[in-house]
PDB file of C-alpha atoms in Angstrom:
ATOM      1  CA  UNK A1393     -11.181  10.117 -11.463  1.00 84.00           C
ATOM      2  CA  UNK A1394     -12.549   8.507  -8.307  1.00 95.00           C
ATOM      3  CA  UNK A1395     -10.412  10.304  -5.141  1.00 97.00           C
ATOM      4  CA  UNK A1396      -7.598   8.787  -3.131  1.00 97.00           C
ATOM      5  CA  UNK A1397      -9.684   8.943  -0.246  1.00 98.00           C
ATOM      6  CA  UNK A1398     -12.611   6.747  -1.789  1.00 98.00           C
ATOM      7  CA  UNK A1399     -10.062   4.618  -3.183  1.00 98.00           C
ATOM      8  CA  UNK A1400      -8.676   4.125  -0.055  1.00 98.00           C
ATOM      9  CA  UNK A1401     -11.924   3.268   1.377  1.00 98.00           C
ATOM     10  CA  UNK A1402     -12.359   0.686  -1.361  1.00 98.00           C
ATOM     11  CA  UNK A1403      -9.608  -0.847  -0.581  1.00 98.00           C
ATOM     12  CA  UNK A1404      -9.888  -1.518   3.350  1.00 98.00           C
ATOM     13  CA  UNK A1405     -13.163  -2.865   2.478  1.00 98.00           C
ATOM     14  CA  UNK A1406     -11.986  -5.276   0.066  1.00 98.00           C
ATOM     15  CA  UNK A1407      -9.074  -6.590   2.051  1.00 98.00           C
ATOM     16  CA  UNK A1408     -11.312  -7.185   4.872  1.00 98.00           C
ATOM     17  CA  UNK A1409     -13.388  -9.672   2.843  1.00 98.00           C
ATOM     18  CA  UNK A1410     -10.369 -11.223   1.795  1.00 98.00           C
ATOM     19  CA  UNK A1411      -9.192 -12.448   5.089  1.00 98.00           C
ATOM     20  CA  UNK A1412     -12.631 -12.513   6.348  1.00 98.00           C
ATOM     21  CA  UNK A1413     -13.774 -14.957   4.174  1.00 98.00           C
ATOM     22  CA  UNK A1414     -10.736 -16.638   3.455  1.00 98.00           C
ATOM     23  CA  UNK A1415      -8.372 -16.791   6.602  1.00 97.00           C
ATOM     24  CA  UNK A1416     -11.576 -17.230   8.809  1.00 97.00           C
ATOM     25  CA  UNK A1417     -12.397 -20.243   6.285  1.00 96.00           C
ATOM     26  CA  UNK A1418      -9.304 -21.983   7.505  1.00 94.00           C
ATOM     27  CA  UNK A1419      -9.657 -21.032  11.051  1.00 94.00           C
ATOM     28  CA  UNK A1420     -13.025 -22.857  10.332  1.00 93.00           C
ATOM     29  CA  UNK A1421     -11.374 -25.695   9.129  1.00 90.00           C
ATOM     30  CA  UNK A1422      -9.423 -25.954  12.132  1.00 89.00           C
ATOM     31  CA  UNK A1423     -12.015 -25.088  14.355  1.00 89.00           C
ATOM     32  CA  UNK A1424     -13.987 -28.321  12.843  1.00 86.00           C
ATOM     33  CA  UNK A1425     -11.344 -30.489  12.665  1.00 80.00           C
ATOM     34  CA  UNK A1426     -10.157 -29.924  16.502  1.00 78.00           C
ATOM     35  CA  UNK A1427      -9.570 -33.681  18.100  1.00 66.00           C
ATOM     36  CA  UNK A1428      -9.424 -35.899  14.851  1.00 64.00           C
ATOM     37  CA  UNK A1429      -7.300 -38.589  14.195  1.00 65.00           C
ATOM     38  CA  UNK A1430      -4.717 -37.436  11.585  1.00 64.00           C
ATOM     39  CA  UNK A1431      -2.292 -39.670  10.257  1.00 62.00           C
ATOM     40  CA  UNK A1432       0.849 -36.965  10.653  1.00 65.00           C
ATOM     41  CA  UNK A1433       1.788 -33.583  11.760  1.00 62.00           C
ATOM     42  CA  UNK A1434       2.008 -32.277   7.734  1.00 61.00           C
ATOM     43  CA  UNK A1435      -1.542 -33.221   7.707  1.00 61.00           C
ATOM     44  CA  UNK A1436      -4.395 -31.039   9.443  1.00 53.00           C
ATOM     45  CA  UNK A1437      -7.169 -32.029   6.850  1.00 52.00           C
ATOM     46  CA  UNK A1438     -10.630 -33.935   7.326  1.00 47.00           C
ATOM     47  CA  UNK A1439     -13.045 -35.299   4.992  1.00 45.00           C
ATOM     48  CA  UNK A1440     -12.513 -38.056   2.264  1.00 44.00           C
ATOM     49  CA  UNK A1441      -9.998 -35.870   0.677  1.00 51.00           C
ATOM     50  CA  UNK A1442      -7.948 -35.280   3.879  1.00 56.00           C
ATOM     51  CA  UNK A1443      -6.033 -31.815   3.653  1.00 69.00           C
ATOM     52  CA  UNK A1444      -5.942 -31.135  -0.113  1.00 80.00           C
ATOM     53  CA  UNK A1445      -9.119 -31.496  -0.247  1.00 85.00           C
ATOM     54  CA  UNK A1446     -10.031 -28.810   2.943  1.00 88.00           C
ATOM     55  CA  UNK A1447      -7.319 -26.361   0.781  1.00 91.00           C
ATOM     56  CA  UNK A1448      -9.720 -27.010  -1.967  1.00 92.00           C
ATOM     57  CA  UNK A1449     -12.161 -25.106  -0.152  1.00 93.00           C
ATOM     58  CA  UNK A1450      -9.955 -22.724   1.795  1.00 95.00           C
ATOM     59  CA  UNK A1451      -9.110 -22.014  -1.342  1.00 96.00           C
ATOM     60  CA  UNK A1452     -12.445 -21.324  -2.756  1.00 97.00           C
ATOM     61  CA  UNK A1453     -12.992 -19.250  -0.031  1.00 97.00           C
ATOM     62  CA  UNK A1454     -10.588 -17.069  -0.682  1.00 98.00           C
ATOM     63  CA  UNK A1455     -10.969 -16.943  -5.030  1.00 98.00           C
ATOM     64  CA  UNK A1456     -14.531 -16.660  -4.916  1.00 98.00           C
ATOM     65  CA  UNK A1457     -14.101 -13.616  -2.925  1.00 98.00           C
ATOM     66  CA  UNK A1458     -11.528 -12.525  -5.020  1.00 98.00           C
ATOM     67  CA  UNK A1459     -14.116 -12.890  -8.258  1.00 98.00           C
ATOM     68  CA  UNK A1460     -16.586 -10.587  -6.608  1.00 98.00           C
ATOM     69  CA  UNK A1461     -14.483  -8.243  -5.221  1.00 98.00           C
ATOM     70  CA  UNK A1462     -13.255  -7.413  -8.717  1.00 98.00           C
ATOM     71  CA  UNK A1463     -16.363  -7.020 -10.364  1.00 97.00           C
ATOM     72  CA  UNK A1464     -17.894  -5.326  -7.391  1.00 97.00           C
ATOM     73  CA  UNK A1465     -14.347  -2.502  -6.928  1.00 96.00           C
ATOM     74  CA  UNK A1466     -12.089  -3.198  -9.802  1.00 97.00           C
ATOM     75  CA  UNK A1467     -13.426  -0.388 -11.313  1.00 96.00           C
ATOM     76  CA  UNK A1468     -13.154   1.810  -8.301  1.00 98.00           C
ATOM     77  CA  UNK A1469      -9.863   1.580  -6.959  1.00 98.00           C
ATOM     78  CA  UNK A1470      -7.962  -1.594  -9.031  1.00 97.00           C
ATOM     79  CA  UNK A1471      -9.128  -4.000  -6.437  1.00 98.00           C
ATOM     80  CA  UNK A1472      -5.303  -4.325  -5.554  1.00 98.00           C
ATOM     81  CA  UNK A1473      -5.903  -5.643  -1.875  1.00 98.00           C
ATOM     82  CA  UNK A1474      -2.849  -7.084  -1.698  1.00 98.00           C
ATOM     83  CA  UNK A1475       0.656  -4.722  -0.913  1.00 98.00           C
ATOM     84  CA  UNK A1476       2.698  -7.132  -3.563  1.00 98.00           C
ATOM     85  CA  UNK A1477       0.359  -6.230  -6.286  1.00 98.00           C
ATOM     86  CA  UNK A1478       0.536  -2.604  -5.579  1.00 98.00           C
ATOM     87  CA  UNK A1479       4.577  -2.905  -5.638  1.00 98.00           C
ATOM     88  CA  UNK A1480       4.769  -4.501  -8.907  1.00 98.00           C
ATOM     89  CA  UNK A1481       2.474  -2.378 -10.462  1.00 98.00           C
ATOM     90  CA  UNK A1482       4.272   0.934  -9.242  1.00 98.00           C
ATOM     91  CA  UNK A1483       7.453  -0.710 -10.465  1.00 98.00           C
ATOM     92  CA  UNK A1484       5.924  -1.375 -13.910  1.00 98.00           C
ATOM     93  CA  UNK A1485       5.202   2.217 -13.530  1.00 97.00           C
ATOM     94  CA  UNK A1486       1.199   1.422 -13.971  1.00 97.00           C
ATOM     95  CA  UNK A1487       0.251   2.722 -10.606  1.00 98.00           C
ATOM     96  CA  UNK A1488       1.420   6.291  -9.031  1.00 97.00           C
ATOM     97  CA  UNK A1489       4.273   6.268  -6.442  1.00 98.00           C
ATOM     98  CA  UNK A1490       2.056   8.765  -4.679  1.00 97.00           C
ATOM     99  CA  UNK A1491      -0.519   6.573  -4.078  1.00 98.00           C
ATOM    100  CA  UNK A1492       1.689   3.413  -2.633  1.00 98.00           C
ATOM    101  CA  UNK A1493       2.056   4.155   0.767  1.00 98.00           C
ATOM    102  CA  UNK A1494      -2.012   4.680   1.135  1.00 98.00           C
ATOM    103  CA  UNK A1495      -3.218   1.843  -0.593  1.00 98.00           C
ATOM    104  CA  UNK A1496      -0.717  -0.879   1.515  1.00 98.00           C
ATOM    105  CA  UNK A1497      -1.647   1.067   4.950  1.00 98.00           C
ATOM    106  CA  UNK A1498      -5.446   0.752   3.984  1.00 98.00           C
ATOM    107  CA  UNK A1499      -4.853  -3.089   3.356  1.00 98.00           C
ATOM    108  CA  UNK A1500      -3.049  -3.250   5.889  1.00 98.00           C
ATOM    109  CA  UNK A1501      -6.219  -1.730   7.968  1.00 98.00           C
ATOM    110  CA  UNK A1502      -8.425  -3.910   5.987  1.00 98.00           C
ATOM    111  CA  UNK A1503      -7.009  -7.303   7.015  1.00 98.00           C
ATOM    112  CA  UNK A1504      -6.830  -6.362  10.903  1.00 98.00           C
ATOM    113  CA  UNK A1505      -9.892  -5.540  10.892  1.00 98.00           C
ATOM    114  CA  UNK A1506     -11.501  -8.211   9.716  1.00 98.00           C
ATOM    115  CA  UNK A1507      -9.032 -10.654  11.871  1.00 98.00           C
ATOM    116  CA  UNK A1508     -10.775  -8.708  14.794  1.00 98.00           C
ATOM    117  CA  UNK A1509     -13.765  -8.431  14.057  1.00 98.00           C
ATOM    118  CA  UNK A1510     -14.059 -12.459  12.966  1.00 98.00           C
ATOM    119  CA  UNK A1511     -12.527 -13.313  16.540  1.00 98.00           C
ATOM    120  CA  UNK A1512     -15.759 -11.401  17.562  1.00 98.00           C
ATOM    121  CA  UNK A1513     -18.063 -12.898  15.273  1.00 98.00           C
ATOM    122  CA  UNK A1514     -17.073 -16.603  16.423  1.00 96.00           C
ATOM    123  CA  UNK A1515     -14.932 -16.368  19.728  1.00 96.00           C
ATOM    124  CA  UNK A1516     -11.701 -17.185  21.383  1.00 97.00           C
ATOM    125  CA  UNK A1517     -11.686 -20.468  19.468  1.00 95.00           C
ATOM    126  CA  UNK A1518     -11.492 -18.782  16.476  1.00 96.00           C
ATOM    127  CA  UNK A1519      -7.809 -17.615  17.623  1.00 97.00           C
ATOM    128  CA  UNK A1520      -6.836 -20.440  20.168  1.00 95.00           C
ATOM    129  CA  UNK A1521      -7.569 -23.396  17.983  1.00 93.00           C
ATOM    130  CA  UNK A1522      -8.388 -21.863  14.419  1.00 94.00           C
ATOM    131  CA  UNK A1523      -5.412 -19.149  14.906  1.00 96.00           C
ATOM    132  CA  UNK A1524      -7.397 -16.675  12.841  1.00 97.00           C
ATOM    133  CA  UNK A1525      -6.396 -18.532   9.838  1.00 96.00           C
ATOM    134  CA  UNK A1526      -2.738 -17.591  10.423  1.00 97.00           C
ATOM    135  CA  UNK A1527      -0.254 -18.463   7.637  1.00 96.00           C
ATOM    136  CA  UNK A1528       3.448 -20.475   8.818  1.00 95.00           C
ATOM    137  CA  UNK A1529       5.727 -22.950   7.295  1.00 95.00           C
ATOM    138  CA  UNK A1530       4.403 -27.032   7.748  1.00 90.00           C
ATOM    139  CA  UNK A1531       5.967 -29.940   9.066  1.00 86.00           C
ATOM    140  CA  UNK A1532       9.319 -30.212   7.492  1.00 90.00           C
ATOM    141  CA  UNK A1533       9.163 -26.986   5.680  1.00 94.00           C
ATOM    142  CA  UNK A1534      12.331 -24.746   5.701  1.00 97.00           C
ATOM    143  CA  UNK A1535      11.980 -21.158   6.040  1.00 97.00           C
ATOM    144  CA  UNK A1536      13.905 -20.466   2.818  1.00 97.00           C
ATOM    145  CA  UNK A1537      11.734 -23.186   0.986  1.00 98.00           C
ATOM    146  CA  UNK A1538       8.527 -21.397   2.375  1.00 98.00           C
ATOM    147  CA  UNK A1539       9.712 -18.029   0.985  1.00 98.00           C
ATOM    148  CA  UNK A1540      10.289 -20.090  -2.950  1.00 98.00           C
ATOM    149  CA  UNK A1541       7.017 -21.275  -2.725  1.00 98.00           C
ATOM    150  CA  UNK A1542       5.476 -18.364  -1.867  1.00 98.00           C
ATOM    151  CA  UNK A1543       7.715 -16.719  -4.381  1.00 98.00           C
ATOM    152  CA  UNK A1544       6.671 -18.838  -7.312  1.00 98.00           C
ATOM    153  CA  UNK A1545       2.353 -19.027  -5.892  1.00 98.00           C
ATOM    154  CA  UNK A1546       3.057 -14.847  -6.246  1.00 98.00           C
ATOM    155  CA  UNK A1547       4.306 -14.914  -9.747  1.00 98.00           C
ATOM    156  CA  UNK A1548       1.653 -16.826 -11.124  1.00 98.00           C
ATOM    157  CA  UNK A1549      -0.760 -14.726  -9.222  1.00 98.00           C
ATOM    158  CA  UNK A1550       0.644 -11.598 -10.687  1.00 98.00           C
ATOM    159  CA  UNK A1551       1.661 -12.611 -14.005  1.00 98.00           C
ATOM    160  CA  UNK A1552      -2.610 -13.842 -14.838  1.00 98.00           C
ATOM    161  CA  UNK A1553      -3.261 -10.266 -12.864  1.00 98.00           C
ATOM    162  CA  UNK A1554      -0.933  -8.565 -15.379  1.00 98.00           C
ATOM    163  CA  UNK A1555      -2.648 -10.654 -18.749  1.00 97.00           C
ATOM    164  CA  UNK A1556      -5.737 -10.404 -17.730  1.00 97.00           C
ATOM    165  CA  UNK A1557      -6.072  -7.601 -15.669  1.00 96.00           C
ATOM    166  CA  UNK A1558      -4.081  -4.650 -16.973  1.00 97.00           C
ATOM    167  CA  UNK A1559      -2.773  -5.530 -20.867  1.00 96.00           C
ATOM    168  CA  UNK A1560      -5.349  -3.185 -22.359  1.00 93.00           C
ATOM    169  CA  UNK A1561      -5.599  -6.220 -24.690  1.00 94.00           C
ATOM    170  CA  UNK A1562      -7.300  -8.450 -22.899  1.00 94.00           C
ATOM    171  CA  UNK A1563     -10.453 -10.075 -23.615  1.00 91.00           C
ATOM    172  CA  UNK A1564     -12.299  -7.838 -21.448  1.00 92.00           C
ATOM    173  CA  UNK A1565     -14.942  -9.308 -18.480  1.00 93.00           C
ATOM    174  CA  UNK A1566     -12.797 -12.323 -17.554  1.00 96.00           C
ATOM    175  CA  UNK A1567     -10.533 -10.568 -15.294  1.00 97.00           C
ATOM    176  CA  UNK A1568     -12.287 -11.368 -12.103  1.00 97.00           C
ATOM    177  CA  UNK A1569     -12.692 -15.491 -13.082  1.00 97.00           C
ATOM    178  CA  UNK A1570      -9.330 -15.290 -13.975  1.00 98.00           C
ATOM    179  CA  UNK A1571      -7.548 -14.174 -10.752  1.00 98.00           C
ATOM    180  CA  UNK A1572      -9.836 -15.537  -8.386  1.00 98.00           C
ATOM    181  CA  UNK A1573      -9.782 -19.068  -9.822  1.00 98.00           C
ATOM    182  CA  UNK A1574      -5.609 -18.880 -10.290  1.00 98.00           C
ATOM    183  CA  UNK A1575      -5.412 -17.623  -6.103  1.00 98.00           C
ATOM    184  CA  UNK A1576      -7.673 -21.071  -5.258  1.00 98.00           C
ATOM    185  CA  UNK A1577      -5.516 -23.018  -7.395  1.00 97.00           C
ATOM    186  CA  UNK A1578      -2.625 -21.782  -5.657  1.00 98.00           C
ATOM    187  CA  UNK A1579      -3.814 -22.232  -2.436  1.00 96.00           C
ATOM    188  CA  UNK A1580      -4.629 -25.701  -3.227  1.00 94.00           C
ATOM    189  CA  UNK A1581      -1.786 -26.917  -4.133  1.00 94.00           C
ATOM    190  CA  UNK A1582       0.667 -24.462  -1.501  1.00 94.00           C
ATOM    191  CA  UNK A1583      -1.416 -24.186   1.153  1.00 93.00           C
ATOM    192  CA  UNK A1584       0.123 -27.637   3.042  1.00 90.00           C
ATOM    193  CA  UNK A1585       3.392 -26.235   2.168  1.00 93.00           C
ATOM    194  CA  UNK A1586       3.548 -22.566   3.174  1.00 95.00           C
ATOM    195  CA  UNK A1587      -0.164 -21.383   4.057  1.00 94.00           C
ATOM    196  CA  UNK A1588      -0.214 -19.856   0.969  1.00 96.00           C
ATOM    197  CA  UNK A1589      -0.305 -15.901   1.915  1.00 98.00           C
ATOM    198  CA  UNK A1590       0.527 -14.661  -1.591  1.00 98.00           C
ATOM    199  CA  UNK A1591      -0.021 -11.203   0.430  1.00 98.00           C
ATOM    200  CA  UNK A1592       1.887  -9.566   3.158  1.00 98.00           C
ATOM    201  CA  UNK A1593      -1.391  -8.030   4.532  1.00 98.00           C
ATOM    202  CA  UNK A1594      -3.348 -11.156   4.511  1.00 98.00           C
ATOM    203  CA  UNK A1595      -0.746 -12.689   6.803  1.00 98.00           C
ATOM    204  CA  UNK A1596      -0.735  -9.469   8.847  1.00 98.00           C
ATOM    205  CA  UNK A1597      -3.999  -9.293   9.753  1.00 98.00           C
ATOM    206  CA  UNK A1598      -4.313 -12.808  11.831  1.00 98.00           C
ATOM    207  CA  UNK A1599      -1.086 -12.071  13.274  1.00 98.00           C
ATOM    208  CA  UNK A1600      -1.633  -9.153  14.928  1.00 98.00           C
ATOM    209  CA  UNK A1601      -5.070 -10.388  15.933  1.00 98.00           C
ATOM    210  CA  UNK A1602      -3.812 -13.911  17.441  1.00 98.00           C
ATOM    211  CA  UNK A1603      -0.417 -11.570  19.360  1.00 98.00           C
ATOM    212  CA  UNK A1604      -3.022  -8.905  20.926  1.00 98.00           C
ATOM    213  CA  UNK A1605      -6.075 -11.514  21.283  1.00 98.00           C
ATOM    214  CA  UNK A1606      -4.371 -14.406  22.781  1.00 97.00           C
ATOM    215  CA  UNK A1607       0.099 -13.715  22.839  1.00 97.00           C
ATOM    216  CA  UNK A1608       0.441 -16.049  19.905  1.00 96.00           C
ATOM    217  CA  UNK A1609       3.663 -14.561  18.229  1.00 97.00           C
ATOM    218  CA  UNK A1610       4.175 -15.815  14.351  1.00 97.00           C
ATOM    219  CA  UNK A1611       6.144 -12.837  14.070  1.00 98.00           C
ATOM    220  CA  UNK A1612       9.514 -14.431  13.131  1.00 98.00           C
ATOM    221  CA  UNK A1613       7.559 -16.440  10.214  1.00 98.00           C
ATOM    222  CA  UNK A1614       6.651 -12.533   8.627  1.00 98.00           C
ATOM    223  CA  UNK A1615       9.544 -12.027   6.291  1.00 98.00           C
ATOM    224  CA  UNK A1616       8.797 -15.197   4.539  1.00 98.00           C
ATOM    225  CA  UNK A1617       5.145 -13.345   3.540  1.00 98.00           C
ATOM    226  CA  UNK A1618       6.952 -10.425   2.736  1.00 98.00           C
ATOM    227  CA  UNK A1619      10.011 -11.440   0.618  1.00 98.00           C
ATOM    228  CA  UNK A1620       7.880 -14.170  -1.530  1.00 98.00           C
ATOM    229  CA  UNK A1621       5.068 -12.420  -2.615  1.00 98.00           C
ATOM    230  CA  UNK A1622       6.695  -8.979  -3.188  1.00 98.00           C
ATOM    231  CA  UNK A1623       9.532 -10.333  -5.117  1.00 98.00           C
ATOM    232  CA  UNK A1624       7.028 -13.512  -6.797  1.00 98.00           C
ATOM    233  CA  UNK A1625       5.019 -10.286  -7.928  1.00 98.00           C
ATOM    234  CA  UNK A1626       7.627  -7.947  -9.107  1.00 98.00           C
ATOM    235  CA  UNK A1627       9.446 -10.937 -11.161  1.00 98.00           C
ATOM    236  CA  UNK A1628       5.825 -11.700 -12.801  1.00 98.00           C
ATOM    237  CA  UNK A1629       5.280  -8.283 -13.492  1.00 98.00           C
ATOM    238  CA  UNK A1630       8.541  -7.323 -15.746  1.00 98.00           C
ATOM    239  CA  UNK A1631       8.208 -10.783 -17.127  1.00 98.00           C
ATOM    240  CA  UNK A1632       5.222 -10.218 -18.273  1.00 98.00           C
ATOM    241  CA  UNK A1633       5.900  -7.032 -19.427  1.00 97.00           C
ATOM    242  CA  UNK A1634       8.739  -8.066 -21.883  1.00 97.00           C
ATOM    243  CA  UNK A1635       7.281 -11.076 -23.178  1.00 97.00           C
ATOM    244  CA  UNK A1636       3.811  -9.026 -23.867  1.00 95.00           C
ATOM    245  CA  UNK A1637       5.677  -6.181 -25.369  1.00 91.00           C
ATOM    246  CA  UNK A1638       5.466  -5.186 -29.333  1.00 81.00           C
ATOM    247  CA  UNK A1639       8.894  -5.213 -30.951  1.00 71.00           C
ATOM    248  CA  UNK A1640       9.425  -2.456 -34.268  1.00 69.00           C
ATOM    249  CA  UNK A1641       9.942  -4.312 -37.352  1.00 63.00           C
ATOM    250  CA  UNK A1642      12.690  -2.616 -39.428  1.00 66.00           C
ATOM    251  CA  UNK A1643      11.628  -0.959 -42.286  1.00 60.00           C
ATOM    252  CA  UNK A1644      11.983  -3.163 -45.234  1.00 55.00           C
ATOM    253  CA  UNK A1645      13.210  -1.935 -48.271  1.00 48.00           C
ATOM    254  CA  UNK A1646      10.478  -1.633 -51.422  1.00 44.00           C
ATOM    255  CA  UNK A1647      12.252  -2.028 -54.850  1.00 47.00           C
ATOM    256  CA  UNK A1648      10.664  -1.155 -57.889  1.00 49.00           C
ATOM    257  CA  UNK A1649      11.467  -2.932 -61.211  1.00 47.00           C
ATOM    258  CA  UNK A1650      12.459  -0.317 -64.097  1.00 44.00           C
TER     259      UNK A1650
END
């Protein structure tokens, strides 16, 4: 049994990746697309595709990360890097209580970090015009419809996490292709509409880098990234866990002819 403390470790380090790689992909996107011609507020995207096809790629960002990141830790601490995903597994009762509180604090860590630290890497335009990736309803989006999206992204998230992930029945090695390709997807087709968090700590991380860094405050926008995922993920979870479950056959009844 690997400790809590290594586990820990694991995952800060994986949750930084996450937003590294995938929030500062769409800070890039808006970085690069600063000053173009776009045909309406709803729309931030460049390229033939326009913006589905940059949340193809934000998207990528983030699920190919995802991919490695399980084969790389999954073995070492879950790979949960995401607080939703720890919930619904402790309230499955396939992940200690204990151990909760730890694992959300050190992705919690993990994401502000790496919101930090990719300020650094690329400068105040990373915040200013990218906004360090930072998730928030689009034009025309209600707060209530941003928290059902997010909501419904979560449970698919959760509910390939819970089939291919932790049923002991799985067809084992496809765990990582499986969850990393299902977040892209997601982002893909969400992203325009919510941002696509999926993850209270993803959505933590930029915003307490673009408050201290530059007095950008998304706060009021952080229940929606709390709420959807947490109860998207929970939902998926028992779900899955019913549908999956064996049912006992009665005993049948052998009769023997005289």
């Amino acid at each position: 049994m690997i400790s809590l403390k290594k586990r820990f470790l694991a995952e800060l380090i994986g949750t930084f990746f996450l937003v590294f790689m995938g929030a500062g992909a769409a800070a890039i996107t808006l970085m690069i697309s600063k000053g173009s011609a776009v045909p309406n507020a709803f729309n931030i995207g460049i390229g033939a595709l326009g913006g589905l096809g940059d949340w193809l790629a934000i998207g990528l960002a983030f699920g190919l990360t995802i991919v490695v990141l399980i084969y790389a830790m999954g073995h070492i601490s879950g790979c949960h890097i995401n607080p939703a995903v720890t919930i619904a597994l402790w309230a499955t009762k396939k992940f200690p209580g204990n151990e909760v509180v730890p694992y959300i604090i050190a992705q919690l860590i993990g994401a502000s970090l790496a919101s930090f630290l990719f300020a650094a890497s690329v400068g105040m335009n990373a915040v200013t015009v990218g906004g360090l990736g930072a998730t928030a309803p689009f034009e025309g989006i209600s707060y209530y419809q941003a928290i059902l999206v997010e909501t419904i992204g979560t449970f698919l998230l959760m509910f390939v996490i819970m089939g291919s992930g932790v049923d002991k029945r799985a067809v084992p090695g496809f765990a990582g292709i499986s969850i990393g390709f299902t977040v892209a997807a997601v982002i893909t087709t969400i992203g325009n509409i919510s941002g696509a968090s999926l993850n209270p700590a993803r959505t933590f991380g930029p915003y307490l880098g673009d408050y201290i860094l530059a007095g950008h405050n998304l706060w009021n926008y952080f229940p929606i990234y709390i709420i959807g995922p947490i109860v998207g993920a929970v939902l998926a979870a028992f779900i899955y866990e019913y549908i999956s479950s064996e049912e006992k056959l009665p005993a049948q009844r052998v009769t023997r002819e005289k």
